[in-house]
Coordinates of C-alpha atoms in Angstrom, one line a residue:
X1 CA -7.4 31.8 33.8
X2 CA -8.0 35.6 33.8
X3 CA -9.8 37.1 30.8
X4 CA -7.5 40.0 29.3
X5 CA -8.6 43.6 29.7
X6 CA -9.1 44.0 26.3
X7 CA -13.0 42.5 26.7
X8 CA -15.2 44.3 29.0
X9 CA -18.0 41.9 27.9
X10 CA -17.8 37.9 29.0
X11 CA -16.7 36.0 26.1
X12 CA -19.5 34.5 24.0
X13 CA -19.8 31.3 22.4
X14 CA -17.2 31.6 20.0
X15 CA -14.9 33.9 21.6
X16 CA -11.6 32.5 23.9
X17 CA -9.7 32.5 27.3
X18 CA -6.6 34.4 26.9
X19 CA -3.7 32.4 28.2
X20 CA -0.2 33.4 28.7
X21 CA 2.1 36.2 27.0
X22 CA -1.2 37.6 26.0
X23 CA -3.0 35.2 23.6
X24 CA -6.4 33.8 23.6
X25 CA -7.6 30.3 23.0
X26 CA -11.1 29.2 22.1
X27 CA -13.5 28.2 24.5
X28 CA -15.2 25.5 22.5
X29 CA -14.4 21.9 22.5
X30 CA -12.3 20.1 20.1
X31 CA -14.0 20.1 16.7
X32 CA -13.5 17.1 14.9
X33 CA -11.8 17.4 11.6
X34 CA -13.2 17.9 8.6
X35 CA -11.9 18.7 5.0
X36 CA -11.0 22.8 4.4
X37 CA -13.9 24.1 1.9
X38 CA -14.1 27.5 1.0
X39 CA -16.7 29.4 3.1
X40 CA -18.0 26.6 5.3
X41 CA -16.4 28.2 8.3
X42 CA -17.2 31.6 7.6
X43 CA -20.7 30.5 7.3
X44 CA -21.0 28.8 10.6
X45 CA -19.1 32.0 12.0
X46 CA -21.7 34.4 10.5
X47 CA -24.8 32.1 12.0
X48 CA -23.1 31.3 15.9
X49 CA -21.6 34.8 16.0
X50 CA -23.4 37.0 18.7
X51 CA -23.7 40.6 17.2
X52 CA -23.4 42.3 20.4
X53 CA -20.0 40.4 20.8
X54 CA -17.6 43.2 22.3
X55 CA -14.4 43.5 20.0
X56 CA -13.1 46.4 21.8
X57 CA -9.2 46.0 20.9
X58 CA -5.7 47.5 20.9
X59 CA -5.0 46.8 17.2
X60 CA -1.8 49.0 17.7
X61 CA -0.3 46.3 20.0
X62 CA -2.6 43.4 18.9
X63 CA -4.2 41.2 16.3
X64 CA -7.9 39.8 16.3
X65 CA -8.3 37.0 13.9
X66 CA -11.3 34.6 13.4
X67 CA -10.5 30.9 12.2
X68 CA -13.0 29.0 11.4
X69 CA -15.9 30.8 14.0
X70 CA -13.5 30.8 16.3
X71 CA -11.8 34.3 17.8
X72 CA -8.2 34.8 18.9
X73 CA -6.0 37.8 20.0
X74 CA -2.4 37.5 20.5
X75 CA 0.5 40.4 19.9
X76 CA 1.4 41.9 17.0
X77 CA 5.2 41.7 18.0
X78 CA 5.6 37.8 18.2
X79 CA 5.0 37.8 14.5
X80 CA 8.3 39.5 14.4
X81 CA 10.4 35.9 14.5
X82 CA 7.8 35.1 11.4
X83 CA 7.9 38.0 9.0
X84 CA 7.5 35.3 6.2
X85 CA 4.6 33.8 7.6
X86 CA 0.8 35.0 6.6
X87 CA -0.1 36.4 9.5
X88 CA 3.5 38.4 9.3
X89 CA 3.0 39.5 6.0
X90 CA -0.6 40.9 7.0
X91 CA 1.1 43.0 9.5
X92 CA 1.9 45.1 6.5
X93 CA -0.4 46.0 4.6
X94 CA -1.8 48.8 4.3
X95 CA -4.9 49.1 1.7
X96 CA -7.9 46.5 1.3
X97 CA -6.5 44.9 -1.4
X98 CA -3.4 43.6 0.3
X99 CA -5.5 42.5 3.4
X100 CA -8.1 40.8 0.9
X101 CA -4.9 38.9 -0.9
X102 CA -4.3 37.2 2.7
X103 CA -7.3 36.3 4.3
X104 CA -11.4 35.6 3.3
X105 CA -12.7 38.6 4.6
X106 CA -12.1 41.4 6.8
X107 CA -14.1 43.7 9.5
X108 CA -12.9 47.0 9.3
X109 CA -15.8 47.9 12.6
X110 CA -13.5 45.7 14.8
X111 CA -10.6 45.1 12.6
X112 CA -11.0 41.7 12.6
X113 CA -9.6 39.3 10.2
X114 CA -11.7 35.9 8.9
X115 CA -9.9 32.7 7.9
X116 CA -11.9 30.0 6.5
X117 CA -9.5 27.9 7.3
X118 CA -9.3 24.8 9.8
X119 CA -9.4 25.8 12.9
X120 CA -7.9 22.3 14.5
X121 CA -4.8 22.8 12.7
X122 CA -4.3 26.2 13.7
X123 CA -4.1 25.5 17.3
X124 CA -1.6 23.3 16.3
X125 CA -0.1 26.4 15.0
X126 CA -0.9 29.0 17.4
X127 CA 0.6 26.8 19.9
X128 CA 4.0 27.2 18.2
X129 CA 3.6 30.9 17.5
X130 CA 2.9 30.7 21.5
X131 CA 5.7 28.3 22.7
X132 CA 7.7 27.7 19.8
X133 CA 6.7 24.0 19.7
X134 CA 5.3 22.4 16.8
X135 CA 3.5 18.7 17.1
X136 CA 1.4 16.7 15.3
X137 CA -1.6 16.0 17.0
X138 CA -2.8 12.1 17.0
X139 CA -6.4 13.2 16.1
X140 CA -4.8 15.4 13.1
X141 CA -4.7 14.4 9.7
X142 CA -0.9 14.4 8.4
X143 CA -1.6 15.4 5.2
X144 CA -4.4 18.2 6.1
X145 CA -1.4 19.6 8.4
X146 CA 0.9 19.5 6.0
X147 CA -2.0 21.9 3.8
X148 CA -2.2 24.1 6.5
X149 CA 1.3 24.5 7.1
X150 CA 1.8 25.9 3.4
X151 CA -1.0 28.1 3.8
X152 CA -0.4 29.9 7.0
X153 CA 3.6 30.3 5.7
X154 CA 5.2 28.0 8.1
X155 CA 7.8 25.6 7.4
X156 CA 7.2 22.5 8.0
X157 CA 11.3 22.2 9.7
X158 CA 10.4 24.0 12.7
X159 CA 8.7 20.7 13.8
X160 CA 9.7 18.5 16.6
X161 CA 11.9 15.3 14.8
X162 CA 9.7 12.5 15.7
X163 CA 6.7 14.3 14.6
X164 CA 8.2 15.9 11.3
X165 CA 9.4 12.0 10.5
X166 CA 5.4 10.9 10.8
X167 CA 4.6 13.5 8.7
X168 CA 6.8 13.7 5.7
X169 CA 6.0 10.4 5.5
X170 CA 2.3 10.4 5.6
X171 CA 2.8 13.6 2.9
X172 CA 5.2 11.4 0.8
X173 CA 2.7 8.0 0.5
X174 CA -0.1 10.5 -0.4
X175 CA 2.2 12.2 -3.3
X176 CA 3.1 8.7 -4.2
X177 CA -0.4 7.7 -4.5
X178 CA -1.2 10.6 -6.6
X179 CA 1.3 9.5 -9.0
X180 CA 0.1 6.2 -9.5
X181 CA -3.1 6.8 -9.5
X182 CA -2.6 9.3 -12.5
X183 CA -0.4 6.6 -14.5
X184 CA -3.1 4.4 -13.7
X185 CA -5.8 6.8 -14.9
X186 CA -3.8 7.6 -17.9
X187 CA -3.5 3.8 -18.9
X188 CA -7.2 3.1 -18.2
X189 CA -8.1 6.1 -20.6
X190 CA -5.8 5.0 -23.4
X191 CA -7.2 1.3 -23.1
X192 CA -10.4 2.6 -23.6
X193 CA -9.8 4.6 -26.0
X194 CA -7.8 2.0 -27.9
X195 CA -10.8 -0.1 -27.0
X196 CA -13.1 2.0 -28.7
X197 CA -11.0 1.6 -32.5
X198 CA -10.9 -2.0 -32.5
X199 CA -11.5 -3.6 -35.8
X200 CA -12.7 -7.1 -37.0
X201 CA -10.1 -9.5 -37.6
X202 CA -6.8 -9.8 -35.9
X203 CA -6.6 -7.1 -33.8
X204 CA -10.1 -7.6 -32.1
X205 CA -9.1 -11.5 -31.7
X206 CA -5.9 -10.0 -30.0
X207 CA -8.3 -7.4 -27.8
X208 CA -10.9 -10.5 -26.7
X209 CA -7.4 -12.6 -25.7
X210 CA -6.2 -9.6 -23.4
X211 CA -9.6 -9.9 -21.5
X212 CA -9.7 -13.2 -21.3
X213 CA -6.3 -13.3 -19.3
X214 CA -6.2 -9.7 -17.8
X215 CA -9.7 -9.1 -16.8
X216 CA -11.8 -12.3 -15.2
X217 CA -14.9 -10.0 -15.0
X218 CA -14.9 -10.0 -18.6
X219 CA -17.2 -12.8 -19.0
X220 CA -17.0 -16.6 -19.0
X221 CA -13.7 -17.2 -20.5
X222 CA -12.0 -14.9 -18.3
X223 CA -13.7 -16.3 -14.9
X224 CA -12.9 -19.6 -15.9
X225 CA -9.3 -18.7 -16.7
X226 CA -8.6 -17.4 -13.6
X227 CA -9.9 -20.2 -11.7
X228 CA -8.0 -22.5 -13.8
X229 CA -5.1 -20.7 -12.8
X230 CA -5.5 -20.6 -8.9
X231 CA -6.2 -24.1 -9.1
X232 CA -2.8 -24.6 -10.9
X233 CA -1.4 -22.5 -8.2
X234 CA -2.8 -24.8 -5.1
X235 CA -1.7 -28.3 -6.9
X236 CA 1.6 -26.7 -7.8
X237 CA 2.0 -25.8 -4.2
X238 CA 0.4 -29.1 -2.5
X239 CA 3.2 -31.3 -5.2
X240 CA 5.9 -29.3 -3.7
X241 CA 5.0 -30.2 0.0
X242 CA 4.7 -33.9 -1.1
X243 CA 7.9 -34.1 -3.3
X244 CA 10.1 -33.9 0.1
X245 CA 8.6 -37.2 1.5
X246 CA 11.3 -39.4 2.5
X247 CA 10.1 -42.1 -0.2
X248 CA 10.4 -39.9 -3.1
X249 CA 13.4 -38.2 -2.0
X250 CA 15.0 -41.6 -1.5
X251 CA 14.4 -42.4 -5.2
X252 CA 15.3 -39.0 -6.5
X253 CA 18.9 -39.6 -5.0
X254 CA 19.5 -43.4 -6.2
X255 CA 18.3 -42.1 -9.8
X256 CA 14.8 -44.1 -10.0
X257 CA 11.7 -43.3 -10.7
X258 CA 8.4 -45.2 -8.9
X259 CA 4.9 -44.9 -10.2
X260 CA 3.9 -42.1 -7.3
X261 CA 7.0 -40.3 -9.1
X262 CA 5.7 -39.9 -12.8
X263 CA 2.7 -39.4 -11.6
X264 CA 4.4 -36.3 -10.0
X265 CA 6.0 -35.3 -12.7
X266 CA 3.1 -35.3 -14.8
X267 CA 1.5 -32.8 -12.8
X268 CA 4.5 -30.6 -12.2
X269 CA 4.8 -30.9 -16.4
X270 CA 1.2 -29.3 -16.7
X271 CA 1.1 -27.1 -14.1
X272 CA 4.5 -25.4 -15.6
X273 CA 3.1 -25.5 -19.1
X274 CA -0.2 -23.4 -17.9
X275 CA 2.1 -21.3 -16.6
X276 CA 4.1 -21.1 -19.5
X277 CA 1.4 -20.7 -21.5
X278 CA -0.5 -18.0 -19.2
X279 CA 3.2 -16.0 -18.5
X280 CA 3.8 -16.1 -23.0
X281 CA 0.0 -15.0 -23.0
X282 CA 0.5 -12.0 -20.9
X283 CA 3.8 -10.8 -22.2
X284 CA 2.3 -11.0 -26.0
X285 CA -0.4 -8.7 -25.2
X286 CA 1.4 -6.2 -23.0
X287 CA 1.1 -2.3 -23.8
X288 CA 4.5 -2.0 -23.1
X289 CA 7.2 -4.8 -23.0
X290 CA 9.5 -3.2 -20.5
X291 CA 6.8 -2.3 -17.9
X292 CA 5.8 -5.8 -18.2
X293 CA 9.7 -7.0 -17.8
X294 CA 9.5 -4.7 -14.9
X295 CA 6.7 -5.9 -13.1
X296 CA 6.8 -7.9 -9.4
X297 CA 4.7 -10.8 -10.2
X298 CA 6.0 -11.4 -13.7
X299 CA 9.6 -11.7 -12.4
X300 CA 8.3 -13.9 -9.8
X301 CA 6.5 -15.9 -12.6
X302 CA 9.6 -15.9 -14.5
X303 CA 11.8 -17.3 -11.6
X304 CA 9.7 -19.6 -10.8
X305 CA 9.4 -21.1 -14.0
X306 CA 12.9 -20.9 -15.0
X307 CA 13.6 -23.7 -12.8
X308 CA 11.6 -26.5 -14.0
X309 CA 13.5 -26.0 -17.6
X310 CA 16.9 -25.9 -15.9
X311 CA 16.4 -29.3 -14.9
X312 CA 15.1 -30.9 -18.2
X313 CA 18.1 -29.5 -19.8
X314 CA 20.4 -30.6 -16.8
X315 CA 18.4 -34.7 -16.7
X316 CA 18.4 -34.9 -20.6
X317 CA 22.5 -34.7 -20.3
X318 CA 23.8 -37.9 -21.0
X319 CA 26.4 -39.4 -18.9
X320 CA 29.9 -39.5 -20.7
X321 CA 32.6 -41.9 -20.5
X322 CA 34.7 -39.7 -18.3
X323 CA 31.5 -39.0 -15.9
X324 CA 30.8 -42.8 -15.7
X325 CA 34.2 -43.6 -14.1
X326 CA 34.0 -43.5 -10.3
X327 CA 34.9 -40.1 -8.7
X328 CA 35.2 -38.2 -12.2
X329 CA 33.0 -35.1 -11.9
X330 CA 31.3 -36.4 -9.0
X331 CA 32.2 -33.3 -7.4
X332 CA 30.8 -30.9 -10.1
X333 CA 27.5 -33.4 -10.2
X334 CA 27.0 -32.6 -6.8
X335 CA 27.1 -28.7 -6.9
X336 CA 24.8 -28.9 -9.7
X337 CA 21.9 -31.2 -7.8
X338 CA 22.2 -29.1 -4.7
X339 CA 21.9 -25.7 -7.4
X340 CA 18.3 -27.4 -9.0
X341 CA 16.8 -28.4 -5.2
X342 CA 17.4 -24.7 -4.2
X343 CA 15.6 -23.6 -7.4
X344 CA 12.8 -26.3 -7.6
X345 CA 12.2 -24.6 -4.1
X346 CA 11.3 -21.3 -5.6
X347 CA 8.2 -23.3 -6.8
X348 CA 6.9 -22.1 -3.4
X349 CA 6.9 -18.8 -5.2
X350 CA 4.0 -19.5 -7.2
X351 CA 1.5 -18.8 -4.0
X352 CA 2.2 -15.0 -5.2
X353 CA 0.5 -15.2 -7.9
X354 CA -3.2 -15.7 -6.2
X355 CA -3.0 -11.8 -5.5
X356 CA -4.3 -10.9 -8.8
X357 CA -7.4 -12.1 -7.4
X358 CA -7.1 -11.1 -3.8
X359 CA -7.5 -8.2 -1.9
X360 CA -6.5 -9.7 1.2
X361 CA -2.5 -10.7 -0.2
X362 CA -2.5 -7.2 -1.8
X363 CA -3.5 -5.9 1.3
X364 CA -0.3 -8.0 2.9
X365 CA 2.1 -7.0 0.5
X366 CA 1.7 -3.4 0.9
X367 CA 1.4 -3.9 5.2
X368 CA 5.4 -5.7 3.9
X369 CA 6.2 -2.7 2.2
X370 CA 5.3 -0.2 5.2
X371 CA 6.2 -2.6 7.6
X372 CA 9.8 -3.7 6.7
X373 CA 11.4 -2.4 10.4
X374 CA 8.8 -4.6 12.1
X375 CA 9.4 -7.9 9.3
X376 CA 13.1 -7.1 10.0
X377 CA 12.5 -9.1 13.2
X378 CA 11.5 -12.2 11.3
X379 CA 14.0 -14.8 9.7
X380 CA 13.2 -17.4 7.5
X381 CA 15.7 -20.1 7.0
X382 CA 15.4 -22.7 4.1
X383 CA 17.6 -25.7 4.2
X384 CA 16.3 -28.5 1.7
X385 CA 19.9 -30.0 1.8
X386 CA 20.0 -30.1 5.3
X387 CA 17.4 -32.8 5.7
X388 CA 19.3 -35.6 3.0
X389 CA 21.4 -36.9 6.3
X390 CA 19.1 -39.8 7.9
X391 CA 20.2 -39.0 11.7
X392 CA 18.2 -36.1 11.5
X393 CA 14.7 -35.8 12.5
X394 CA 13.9 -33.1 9.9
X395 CA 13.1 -35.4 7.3
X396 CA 11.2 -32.9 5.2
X397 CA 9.6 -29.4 4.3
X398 CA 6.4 -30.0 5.9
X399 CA 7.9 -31.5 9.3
X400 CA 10.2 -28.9 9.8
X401 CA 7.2 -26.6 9.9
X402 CA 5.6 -28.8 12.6
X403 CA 8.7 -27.6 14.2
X404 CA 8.8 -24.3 13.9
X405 CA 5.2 -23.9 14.6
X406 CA 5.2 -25.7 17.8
X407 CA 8.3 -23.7 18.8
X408 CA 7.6 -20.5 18.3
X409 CA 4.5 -21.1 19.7
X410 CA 6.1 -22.0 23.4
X411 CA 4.6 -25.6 23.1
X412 CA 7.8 -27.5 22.4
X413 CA 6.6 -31.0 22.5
X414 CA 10.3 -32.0 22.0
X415 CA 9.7 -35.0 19.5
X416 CA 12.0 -33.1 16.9
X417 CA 15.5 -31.6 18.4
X418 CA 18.3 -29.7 16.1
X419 CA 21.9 -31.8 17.2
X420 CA 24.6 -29.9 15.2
X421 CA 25.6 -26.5 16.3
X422 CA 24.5 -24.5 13.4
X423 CA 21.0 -26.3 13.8
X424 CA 20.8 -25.2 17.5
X425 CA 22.1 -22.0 16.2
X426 CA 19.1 -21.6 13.9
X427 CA 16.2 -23.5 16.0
X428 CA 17.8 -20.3 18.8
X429 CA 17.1 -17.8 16.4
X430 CA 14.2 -19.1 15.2
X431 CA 12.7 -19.4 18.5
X432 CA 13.5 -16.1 19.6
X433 CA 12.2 -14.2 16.5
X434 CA 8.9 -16.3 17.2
X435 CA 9.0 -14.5 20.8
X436 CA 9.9 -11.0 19.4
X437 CA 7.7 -11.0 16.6
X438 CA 4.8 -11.9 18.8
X439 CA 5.3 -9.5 21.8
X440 CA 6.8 -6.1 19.9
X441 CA 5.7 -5.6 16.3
X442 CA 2.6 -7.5 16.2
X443 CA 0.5 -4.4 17.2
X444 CA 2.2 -2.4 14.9
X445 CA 1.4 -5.0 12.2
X446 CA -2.2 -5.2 12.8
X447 CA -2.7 -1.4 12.3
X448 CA -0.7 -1.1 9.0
X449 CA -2.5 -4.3 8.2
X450 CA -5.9 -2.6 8.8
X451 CA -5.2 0.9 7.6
X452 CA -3.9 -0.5 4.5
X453 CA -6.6 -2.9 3.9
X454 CA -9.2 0.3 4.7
X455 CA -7.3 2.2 1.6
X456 CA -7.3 -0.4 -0.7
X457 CA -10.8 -1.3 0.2
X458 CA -12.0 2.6 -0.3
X459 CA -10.0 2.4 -4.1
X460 CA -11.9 -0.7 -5.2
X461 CA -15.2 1.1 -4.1
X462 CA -14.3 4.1 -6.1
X463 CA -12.9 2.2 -9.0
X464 CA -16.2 0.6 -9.1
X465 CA -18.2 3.2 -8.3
X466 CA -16.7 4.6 -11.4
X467 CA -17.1 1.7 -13.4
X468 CA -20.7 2.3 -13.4
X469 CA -20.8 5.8 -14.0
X470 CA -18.9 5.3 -16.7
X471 CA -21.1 2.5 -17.9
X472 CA -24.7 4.3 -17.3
X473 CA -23.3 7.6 -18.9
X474 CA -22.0 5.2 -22.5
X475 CA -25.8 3.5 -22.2
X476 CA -27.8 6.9 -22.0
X477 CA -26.0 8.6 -24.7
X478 CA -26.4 5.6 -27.3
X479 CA -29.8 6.2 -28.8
X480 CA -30.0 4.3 -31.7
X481 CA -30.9 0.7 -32.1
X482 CA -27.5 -0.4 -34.3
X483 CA -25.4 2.3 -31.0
X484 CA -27.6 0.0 -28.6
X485 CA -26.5 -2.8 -29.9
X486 CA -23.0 -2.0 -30.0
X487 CA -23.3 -1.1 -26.3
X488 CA -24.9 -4.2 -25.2
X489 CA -22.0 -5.8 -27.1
X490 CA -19.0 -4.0 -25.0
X491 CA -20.8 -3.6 -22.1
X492 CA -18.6 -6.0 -20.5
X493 CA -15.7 -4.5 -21.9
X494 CA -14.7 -1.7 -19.3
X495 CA -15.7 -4.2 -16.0
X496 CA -12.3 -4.5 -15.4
X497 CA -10.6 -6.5 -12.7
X498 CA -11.1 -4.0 -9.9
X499 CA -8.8 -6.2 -7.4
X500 CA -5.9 -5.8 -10.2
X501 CA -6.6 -2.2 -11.0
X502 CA -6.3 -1.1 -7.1
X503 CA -3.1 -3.0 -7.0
X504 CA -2.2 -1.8 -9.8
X505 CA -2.8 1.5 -8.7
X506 CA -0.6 1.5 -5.5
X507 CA 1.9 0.4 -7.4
X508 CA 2.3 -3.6 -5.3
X509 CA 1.4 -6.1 -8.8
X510 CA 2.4 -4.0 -11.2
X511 CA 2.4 -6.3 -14.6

């Protein structure tokens, strides 16, 4: 490349190569990015400039702009398909106060106009005031684009398809964030602040119940509450897997009721009546009873306790004179046994409920929610009917997922083979999702998984980061020995459950 006549002098550190129809690009390598501050640019342009830098120019036919410490010159007249744009509006001014309305500073020795601006994203953009193209960069922030865009006065609809879709997206999740991270905020403050007006009596016995079931950080209680209730969650889930053994599926259909069955029952019976208890707990203290109605894992709490009631109600039915003849209702009797197995299935649902106190199944549930294209390839297929025939070899739950597992995984010990056509129909599908959901999305998976785990790992450092502020700022302001006291008292008060208040905060277990 040619330098343009414009320079008699070589071009110094900061100044460009001029490449076609007349505009100059920097010399420099790419600068990594970094976050737009007022005057940070500038200041590394004032210390790298060289002051015998020639800026002999034809400001009649052309513009010499500095971004960021780094010097351009294109024509005036290809701003003329951007009159809207900054750098078209500056065309026209005509007194210091205009120019000083549109840029950070201006050299009226060389008519040159500063930018403290980013000077990665506006290559981006002086590539499409060069060639009419407009890409996002892979090394470019979205979102500090997006900025850029708005402040140089170009819309964002001149960009290529592909890359406009990447970033309205990016600019969407970051405006959604924003918005639930200042309704989370605002809920935090007013707890607090309701926090700080308790009274003796029943309202502070109803304030040390809500921390005891919201907030496991809040002491003893609270920790031991929320182990309680992941260990109800793991026996709840390890009853459900053993319920579909032959032996006690054998008994449930004749109508009898073994030992090993009771005994099962037992355990179902309190592991629903935590739950009730817990779910009853939770609603009574809620802020606000529609939010909670509203909330992922307390509809999931409610369906999977629903069941368990259903089927009291439905057992505890005596059997009428009509019902006992044979064939009357048998029918109807049927429909109704097949309705309770499918919803004593949605037990399985209970496993949800252990990311209250996890980051790594928050972390999952939002990869779900930005990766529903990808999870589109995956089926799952539940058939607890289909195993009541005995010529099939899926007798039960936990064998059918020794053979999916070995299938999908291309072992195929062939001990377990689907005879009917729909079950060949399913074991194909099956199969084949196993393939596609191994060789396409997987890699698309893992870097949602990990970008999201990264952003809900930054929020719990922040939240707790905050925590303590908060907490060392309340401490050094009480004084007194009765304001010390009261300190040491709710000190544990605003420790909050920071793996609930960052999913909270992107909006996945919302209660």
């Amino acid at each position: 490349m040619k330098l343009q006549d414009n320079f008699t002098n070589k071009p110094t550190k900061n100044q460009a190569v001029v490449g076609r129809q007349g505009f100059c690009f920097p010399l420099s390598s790419s600068i990594p990015e970094t976050e737009t501050i007022k005057g940070v640019y500038f200041q590394r342009a004032q210390l790298h400039r060289d002051p015998k830098a020639s800026c002999v120019v034809d400001h009649t036919l052309q513009v010499l702009i500095n971004v960021g410490g780094n010097r351009y010159t294109f024509p005036w007249s290809t701003l003329e398909q951007f009159p809207q744009s900054r750098l078209g509006r500056l065309r026209f001014c005509t007194t210091p106060e205009e120019i000083a309305r549109l840029c950070d500073d201006y050299d009226e020795t060389c008519q040159e106009f500063f930018f403290d601006r980013n000077p990665t994203a506006f290559r981006v953009i002086l590539n499409f005031l060069a060639a009419g193209k407009l890409r996002l960069l892979r090394e470019l922030c979205a979102v500090s684009l997006h900025d850029e865009l708005d402040y140089w006065g170009v819309d964002p609809g001149h960009m290529e398809r592909c890359c406009r879709r990447r970033l309205l997206t990016r600019v969407e999740e970051r405006a959604e964030r924003e918005r639930k991270e200042k309704e989370w905020r605002q809920k935090r403050a007013m707890l607090k602040k309701n926090t700080a007006q308790v009274e003796k009596g029943y309202r502070r016995l109803t304030w040390m119940l809500r921390e005891v079931v919201e907030n496991p950080h809040s002491g003893f209680a609270g920790k031991m509450f929320a182990c309680l209730s992941v260990v109800m969650v793991l026996i709840t889930v390890i009853s459900l897997c053993i319920s579909t053994m032959p032996d006690l599926r054998d008994e449930d259909t004749r109508g009898e009721c073994s030992q090993k069955c009771r005994s099962m029952f037992v355990v179902e019976s309190i592991c629903v009546a935590w739950f009730t208890l817990e779910f009853g707990l939770r609603f009574v203290n809620a802020q606000s009873k529609l939010a909670f109605a509203r909330g992922p894992l307390n509809i999931i709490d409610a369906v999977a306790i629903l069941p368990y009631y259903v089927s009291l109600v439905v057992d505890a039915r005596d059997v009428s004179p009509e019902d006992a003849i044979v064939g009357a209702g048998r029918g109807y009797l049927d429909k109704l046994s097949l309705i309770l197995r499918l919803l004593r299935a949605l037990r399985i649902l209970y496993v949800m409920r252990l990311a209250r106190h996890s980051l790594g199944l928050q972390t999952l549930g939002l990869t779900m929610q930005r990766s529903m294209r990808e999870f589109g390839l995956l089926l799952l297929f539940l058939a607890p009917h289909a195993a009541t025939h005995p010529h099939h070899s899926f007798s039960s739950i936990p064998a059918s997922y020794w053979w999916a597992i070995i299938s999908m995984t291309t072992v195929g010990y062939g001990d377990m083979v689907p005879r009917s056509v729909p079950g060949q129909i399913v074991a194909l599908t099956s199969i084949l999702s196993g393939i596609l959901i191994m060789a396409f999305p997987a890699t698309s998976i893992f870097h949602t998984f990990s970008r999201s785990y990264q952003e809900l790992k930054q929020d719990y450092e922040r939240v707790w980061k905050e925590e303590r502020d908060e907490e060392a700022a309340a401490v050094s302001e009480e004084i007194s020995d009765d304001a010390q006291a009261t300190s040491r008292t709710s000190s544990g008060r605003f420790i909050s459950s920071h793996y609930a208040d960052v999913a909270e905060m992107n909006g996945l277990f919302f209660d």
